[in-house]
Amino acid sequence: MDSQIQTIHQQLVDKEITCTALVQSKLDALKQNTNNTVNALLGEKALELAAKVDAKIANGESIGLLEGIPFGIKDVYMVQGTITTASSNLLKNYKSAYTATAIQKLLDAGAIPLVKENCDSFGHGSSSENTIFGAVKNANNPDLVGGGSSGGSAVNVAKDYTVFSIGGDTGGSIRQPAGYNNVYGLKPTYGRISRYGLMAYASSTDCVGPIAKSLEDIRIVLNAMSGKDVKDQTTYASAEIDKDAISTSEDIKTIGYFKNFIESEAIDAEVKADFLATIEKIKAKGIEVKALDFFESNTLVSTYYTLAMAETASNLSRLDGTNYGSRIEAENLKETYSVTRSENFSEETKRRIVGGNQVLSQGFSDEIYLKSLGLRDQISENFEKDFNEVDIILSPVTPSTPPKIGDSLKDPLAMYLSDAYTVGFSLGQLPTLTVPQGTSTGLQITAAKNNDELVLKFANFLKDTI
């Protein structure tokens, strides 16, 4: 698909459409949607901003490429003056006092926020069922999950309710729902985009990223949000990715794939067959393909969830109803804290807090938590070795197709294992993009750290190859 951003921009400039009419049509569609993607509409503010864009055009003033483009925001980002719930009962009435850096950059570019989008509570889930707003329904089949945790964001893009959406990816939470709904979803290199104003899940792997229907829209939005931020010390200055720079893939000579992912008993036969067929098409284009050794899926999942649970237990310790959230009074302060958290957190969030506190506790931290930190270092070293041999690593996004709504809630372990092919790249803090090609849930393209441009280059190559 061609860039929707470019198309709408030209229609606005040529006065074929008005920004107000465009925004109103999107708001109407969001109001009527039956996929449970909406936590809150930002209609009043959106229409106010749209009127300003129309006034500029009427006055003969030029507008920027993102100016007037409607977008969605996963409901874990602060947007000043809006309710930011994280799809949690604890924060159902919490009003943001400031705006996240990534969102502010989009607002500064003139993009128009339409909606705070449904997601797994605090990002805890892989299906967008752990939410007080009801399960997000898949864009292609409403009986199936929308994926998670950025399910509402991916479905809104797939259904054209938003031109693009901003999700959050900790262990696959942009890439997996993008795959489930056949759209593009990017987890950039860790630190390329500021996390300031994103509710922390696991701080060492949390990433801000775009979801869109075209690769060009991913590039445009990525450029707009990237850059160093004094409010996030993990950020770094990055060069803008030029459109022409990703139009050729001549410098990509070798790709790799993890053979244990493809030989796993957990992978669906159809996903495996489609992936191997894609590999053959790439070989036919003269690119060398190497089968690589990697850690077993169970090791990746257990390492990721040990660290993620530890970090979420620490990050959510501040939410006790004192400074944030819906406080439930009890007989004494200790009981108040306990009841507030027990009644307001989802079962999945409580499961992750309890697990995190256990692996950090005396007697367990050396054996489990520190061991996981060591494994994360080994995983990063493995990636460094691999990227000395290959330019790109290609993998399925998920081992299987989306489950039916309700199934993941019955089997949390199966939900965790659905992240088997995404969490390793999160632990390595690598740029990884889901493309809606190659298998029924897409393909995942990964490059070495800071090589986001190379990921987009290969994605561009795949558009015409498979």
XYZ file of C-alpha atoms in Angstrom:
466
model
C 0.000 0.000 0.000
C 1.154 3.534 -0.783
C 1.676 6.038 2.014
C -1.640 7.148 3.486
C 0.138 10.109 5.076
C 1.406 11.310 1.708
C -1.972 10.767 0.050
C -3.975 12.608 2.707
C -1.416 15.419 2.832
C -1.801 15.993 -0.904
C -5.600 15.848 -0.675
C -5.533 18.511 2.050
C -3.141 20.734 0.106
C -5.231 20.378 -3.072
C -8.405 21.117 -1.051
C -9.985 17.837 -2.167
C -10.948 17.212 1.458
C -11.070 19.277 4.638
C -9.237 18.223 7.761
C -12.420 18.704 9.806
C -14.376 16.314 7.585
C -11.547 13.775 7.671
C -11.272 13.856 11.463
C -15.062 13.720 11.929
C -15.310 10.658 9.663
C -12.630 8.859 11.688
C -14.309 9.786 14.988
C -17.666 8.524 13.687
C -16.076 5.219 12.653
C -14.396 4.841 16.052
C -17.696 5.499 17.860
C -19.425 2.788 15.839
C -16.645 0.189 15.979
C -17.429 -3.180 17.545
C -13.832 -4.314 18.087
C -13.450 -2.758 21.579
C -10.489 -0.643 20.487
C -11.507 2.622 22.187
C -10.813 3.608 25.787
C -11.537 7.301 25.218
C -12.182 9.529 22.217
C -10.374 12.870 22.033
C -13.012 14.329 19.739
C -13.275 17.891 21.035
C -9.521 18.488 20.912
C -9.172 16.696 17.561
C -11.821 18.844 15.877
C -10.314 22.005 17.359
C -6.913 21.123 15.871
C -8.502 20.151 12.537
C -10.177 23.565 12.269
C -6.785 25.238 12.694
C -5.325 23.151 9.863
C -8.247 24.084 7.596
C -7.766 27.765 8.452
C -4.075 27.600 7.511
C -4.874 26.018 4.161
C -7.631 28.533 3.474
C -5.163 31.340 4.172
C -2.706 29.924 1.650
C -0.193 28.821 4.300
C 1.853 25.679 3.788
C 1.366 22.667 6.076
C 3.807 20.014 7.186
C 3.616 16.406 6.051
C 2.083 15.183 9.338
C -0.101 18.230 9.841
C -3.752 17.222 9.998
C -3.042 13.466 9.955
C -5.289 11.589 12.469
C -3.583 9.041 14.726
C -4.238 6.829 17.748
C -2.396 6.479 21.051
C -2.129 3.326 23.147
C -3.604 4.152 26.544
C -0.283 3.942 28.380
C 0.997 7.322 27.152
C 0.540 10.569 29.017
C -1.329 13.238 27.060
C -1.867 16.314 29.175
C -5.475 16.807 30.251
C -6.657 13.385 29.078
C -7.589 10.353 31.156
C -4.782 7.797 30.956
C -6.026 4.491 32.343
C -3.542 1.852 31.126
C -6.798 -0.159 30.780
C -6.658 -0.605 34.556
C -9.281 -0.150 37.229
C -6.660 1.510 39.417
C -6.181 4.427 36.997
C -9.661 4.636 35.487
C -9.977 8.293 36.580
C -6.312 9.359 36.344
C -5.749 12.568 34.359
C -2.326 13.123 32.752
C -0.458 16.170 34.041
C 1.974 16.245 31.103
C 2.517 14.803 27.631
C 4.919 12.015 26.659
C 7.892 13.221 24.600
C 7.136 10.965 21.600
C 3.510 12.125 21.493
C 4.532 15.771 21.930
C 6.823 15.501 18.906
C 3.892 14.301 16.815
C 1.692 17.101 18.138
C 4.445 19.605 17.331
C 4.473 18.219 13.775
C 0.719 18.875 13.559
C -0.604 15.304 13.780
C -4.067 15.055 15.350
C -4.730 12.582 18.204
C -8.124 10.887 17.936
C -8.272 8.167 20.540
C -6.683 6.528 23.578
C -6.581 2.871 22.553
C -7.491 -0.315 24.415
C -4.642 -2.608 25.488
C -3.663 -5.182 28.069
C -3.607 -3.495 31.473
C -0.167 -1.871 31.978
C 0.980 -3.833 28.909
C 0.643 -7.127 30.786
C -0.558 -9.600 28.206
C -0.281 -10.873 24.654
C -3.940 -10.749 23.665
C -5.498 -7.434 24.858
C -7.950 -9.363 27.016
C -6.560 -8.168 30.361
C -8.472 -4.892 30.215
C -11.417 -3.291 32.008
C -12.826 -2.202 28.618
C -13.413 -5.715 27.237
C -11.252 -7.843 24.961
C -10.015 -6.275 21.733
C -11.388 -8.217 18.759
C -9.200 -9.114 15.796
C -9.641 -6.931 12.710
C -10.012 -9.982 10.430
C -12.068 -12.278 12.673
C -13.890 -10.904 15.754
C -13.864 -14.339 17.395
C -10.068 -14.119 17.677
C -7.901 -11.926 19.909
C -6.489 -8.677 18.586
C -3.063 -9.496 19.992
C -1.264 -7.640 22.711
C -0.523 -5.673 24.439
C -1.033 -2.992 21.729
C -4.098 -4.747 20.325
C -6.366 -1.705 20.065
C -3.660 0.224 18.228
C -3.086 -2.522 15.645
C -6.792 -3.140 15.046
C -7.529 0.587 14.625
C -4.875 0.811 11.911
C -6.061 -2.376 10.202
C -9.666 -1.114 10.156
C -8.609 2.380 8.927
C -9.945 4.058 12.069
C -6.559 5.733 12.416
C -3.919 6.485 9.779
C -1.255 5.302 12.195
C -1.091 4.472 15.882
C 1.589 4.619 18.541
C 2.010 1.369 20.435
C 4.476 0.236 23.063
C 6.713 -2.829 22.733
C 8.383 -4.538 25.697
C 8.580 -8.149 24.561
C 6.644 -8.057 21.288
C 3.648 -5.872 22.104
C 3.770 -3.951 18.814
C 5.094 -6.712 16.574
C 2.735 -9.532 17.597
C -0.588 -7.619 17.266
C 0.696 -6.104 14.005
C 1.221 -9.674 12.768
C -2.179 -10.837 14.011
C -3.885 -7.977 12.121
C -1.680 -7.917 8.979
C -0.160 -4.443 9.335
C 3.356 -3.058 9.847
C 4.679 -2.620 13.384
C 8.145 -1.416 14.392
C 10.096 -1.846 17.604
C 13.046 0.502 17.003
C 16.474 0.200 18.581
C 16.159 0.717 22.337
C 16.783 4.402 23.078
C 16.050 5.740 19.601
C 12.724 7.178 20.837
C 12.216 8.655 24.300
C 10.224 6.614 26.824
C 9.433 9.694 28.909
C 5.687 9.717 29.539
C 5.216 6.025 28.713
C 3.996 4.073 31.751
C 6.874 1.790 32.623
C 6.423 -1.972 32.353
C 9.999 -3.317 32.050
C 12.252 -0.287 31.701
C 15.199 -2.136 30.152
C 13.179 -3.259 27.110
C 10.259 -0.782 26.841
C 10.170 0.854 23.398
C 7.914 3.394 21.685
C 7.009 2.510 18.100
C 4.602 3.113 15.218
C 1.969 0.846 13.652
C 0.813 1.647 10.105
C -0.419 0.122 6.854
C 2.617 1.122 4.793
C 6.363 1.018 5.224
C 6.642 4.654 4.165
C 4.287 5.742 6.945
C 6.410 3.791 9.449
C 9.488 5.693 8.219
C 7.801 9.101 8.414
C 6.482 8.581 11.945
C 9.744 7.014 13.160
C 11.688 10.071 11.982
C 9.238 12.409 13.703
C 9.569 10.695 17.102
C 13.300 9.861 17.141
C 16.004 11.797 18.926
C 17.791 12.483 22.186
C 15.677 13.620 25.129
C 17.138 15.101 28.320
C 14.211 13.518 30.205
C 15.297 9.993 29.168
C 18.992 9.275 29.651
C 18.832 6.101 27.538
C 18.078 8.107 24.372
C 20.614 9.015 21.727
C 20.800 11.262 18.667
C 20.005 9.390 15.457
C 20.209 10.369 11.801
C 16.962 10.768 9.897
C 16.184 7.857 7.576
C 15.796 9.161 4.030
C 13.236 7.710 1.627
C 15.853 7.176 -1.079
C 18.164 5.428 1.369
C 15.746 2.521 1.823
C 14.843 2.206 -1.860
C 17.828 -0.029 -2.620
C 18.948 -3.193 -0.846
C 22.176 -3.853 -2.745
C 24.241 -3.787 0.452
C 22.233 -6.678 1.955
C 24.141 -9.794 0.901
C 23.324 -12.360 3.584
C 20.343 -13.094 5.808
C 20.014 -15.602 8.602
C 17.253 -17.420 10.420
C 17.196 -19.389 13.665
C 16.793 -23.026 12.728
C 15.527 -24.003 16.202
C 12.579 -21.602 15.726
C 11.619 -23.414 12.528
C 12.349 -26.932 13.803
C 10.382 -26.363 17.025
C 7.420 -28.642 17.733
C 5.449 -25.530 18.764
C 5.357 -23.968 15.300
C 2.235 -24.460 13.160
C 2.883 -26.540 10.048
C 1.436 -23.822 7.809
C 3.553 -21.063 9.381
C 6.656 -23.242 8.963
C 5.887 -24.099 5.337
C 5.178 -20.465 4.432
C 8.372 -19.278 6.115
C 10.527 -21.829 4.292
C 8.864 -20.886 0.989
C 9.791 -17.258 1.673
C 13.401 -18.297 2.289
C 13.488 -19.986 -1.111
C 12.183 -16.848 -2.833
C 14.894 -14.787 -1.155
C 17.554 -17.268 -2.275
C 16.222 -16.981 -5.832
C 17.064 -13.271 -5.709
C 20.735 -14.112 -5.157
C 20.873 -13.431 -1.416
C 22.776 -15.963 0.677
C 20.778 -17.545 3.502
C 22.357 -19.027 6.628
C 20.741 -21.188 9.309
C 21.861 -19.901 12.710
C 22.001 -21.452 16.171
C 20.212 -19.623 18.977
C 18.852 -20.135 22.469
C 15.857 -22.414 22.868
C 12.477 -20.694 22.977
C 11.818 -21.788 26.570
C 15.098 -20.194 27.680
C 14.239 -16.928 25.926
C 10.736 -16.783 27.382
C 11.828 -17.636 30.933
C 14.715 -15.130 30.813
C 12.491 -12.360 29.495
C 9.636 -12.940 31.931
C 11.957 -13.226 34.922
C 13.440 -9.812 34.166
C 10.149 -8.248 33.035
C 8.300 -9.396 36.143
C 11.084 -8.145 38.400
C 11.021 -4.739 36.749
C 7.235 -4.463 36.757
C 7.097 -5.329 40.480
C 9.503 -2.462 41.083
C 7.816 -0.023 38.682
C 4.285 -0.632 39.976
C 5.236 -0.400 43.654
C 4.415 3.322 43.442
C 0.757 2.574 42.649
C -0.836 2.165 46.068
C -3.633 4.726 45.893
C -1.666 7.388 47.766
C -0.415 9.567 44.917
C -2.019 7.782 41.955
C -5.164 5.840 41.362
C -8.409 4.812 43.000
C -7.791 4.402 46.731
C -9.910 1.954 48.740
C -9.883 2.755 52.450
C -9.489 -0.047 54.975
C -8.930 -0.399 58.742
C -5.295 0.777 58.654
C -2.705 2.051 56.178
C -1.217 -1.369 55.438
C -4.646 -2.843 54.771
C -5.533 0.171 52.609
C -2.500 -0.460 50.418
C -3.296 -4.164 50.212
C -6.988 -3.780 49.366
C -6.354 -0.959 46.877
C -3.884 -3.056 44.909
C -5.729 -6.371 45.269
C -9.059 -4.997 44.099
C -7.784 -2.704 41.339
C -5.026 -4.671 39.608
C -5.939 -7.323 37.026
C -5.201 -10.973 37.719
C -2.374 -10.908 35.173
C -0.802 -7.785 36.698
C -0.968 -9.349 40.177
C 0.579 -12.532 38.784
C 3.511 -10.530 37.402
C 3.995 -8.477 40.581
C 4.014 -11.598 42.760
C 6.405 -13.349 40.352
C 8.665 -10.301 40.238
C 8.800 -9.935 44.012
C 9.616 -13.626 44.341
C 12.576 -13.576 41.931
C 13.940 -10.460 43.683
C 13.527 -11.895 47.190
C 16.314 -13.183 49.384
C 17.117 -16.772 48.514
C 15.821 -16.451 44.958
C 17.572 -13.398 43.499
C 20.987 -15.063 43.126
C 19.569 -18.261 41.700
C 16.960 -16.768 39.353
C 17.273 -13.017 38.804
C 21.061 -12.749 38.552
C 21.157 -15.867 36.376
C 18.665 -14.202 34.009
C 20.828 -11.074 33.837
C 23.742 -13.289 32.825
C 21.628 -15.017 30.173
C 20.592 -11.634 28.772
C 24.286 -10.772 28.333
C 24.863 -14.102 26.575
C 21.909 -13.436 24.261
C 23.345 -10.017 23.335
C 26.755 -11.595 22.680
C 25.101 -14.219 20.477
C 23.491 -11.458 18.407
C 26.838 -9.665 18.010
C 28.345 -12.885 16.683
C 25.399 -13.471 14.331
C 25.569 -9.973 12.856
C 29.213 -10.539 11.992
C 27.947 -13.304 9.686
C 24.648 -11.917 8.365
C 23.129 -8.504 7.639
C 19.538 -9.372 8.586
C 17.807 -12.013 10.704
C 14.400 -13.142 9.463
C 11.891 -15.008 11.602
C 8.182 -15.705 11.961
C 6.476 -13.223 14.293
C 4.601 -15.943 16.156
C 4.725 -19.754 16.165
C 0.957 -19.955 15.653
C -2.131 -18.064 14.537
C -4.269 -15.885 16.895
C -6.170 -17.859 19.552
C -9.886 -17.520 20.203
C -10.944 -14.898 22.726
C -10.933 -16.517 26.183
C -8.360 -19.229 25.491
C -5.346 -17.194 26.664
C -7.049 -16.327 29.948
C -7.458 -20.032 30.688
C -3.770 -20.781 30.015
C -1.329 -17.974 30.958
C 1.674 -20.180 30.156
C 0.486 -20.611 26.558
C 0.128 -16.822 26.354
C 3.732 -16.379 27.519
C 4.975 -18.962 25.021
C 3.234 -17.097 22.164
C 6.005 -14.490 22.642
C 8.731 -17.061 21.970
C 9.891 -15.471 18.690
C 9.743 -11.820 19.800
C 11.274 -11.607 23.292
C 14.841 -12.484 22.251
C 15.122 -9.387 20.066
C 13.759 -7.300 22.946
C 16.439 -8.652 25.291
C 19.020 -7.725 22.648
C 17.475 -4.216 22.331
C 17.498 -4.611 18.537
C 15.438 -2.890 15.820
C 12.742 -5.293 14.664
C 9.879 -4.810 12.223
C 6.786 -6.909 11.554
C 5.781 -6.932 7.883
C 2.377 -8.318 6.781
C 3.885 -10.849 4.364
C 5.373 -14.320 4.242
C 3.186 -16.111 6.804
C -0.382 -15.668 8.046
C 0.961 -13.578 10.944
C 3.742 -11.872 8.999
C 7.509 -11.881 9.171
C 9.913 -10.264 11.591
C 12.966 -8.414 10.220
C 15.827 -7.680 12.608
C 19.193 -5.932 12.256
C 22.039 -5.036 14.602
C 21.651 -2.186 17.085
C 21.159 1.276 15.541
C 20.599 -0.274 12.091
C 16.920 0.658 11.863
C 17.516 1.891 8.313
C 18.702 -1.559 7.242
C 15.496 -3.116 8.613
C 13.394 -0.740 6.500
C 15.591 -1.405 3.460
C 15.017 -5.148 3.644
C 11.305 -4.659 4.243
C 11.190 -2.558 1.078
C 12.985 -5.343 -0.797
C 10.508 -7.959 0.491
C 7.512 -5.964 -0.783
C 8.474 -6.870 -4.360
C 9.977 -10.286 -3.613
C 7.237 -12.263 -1.867
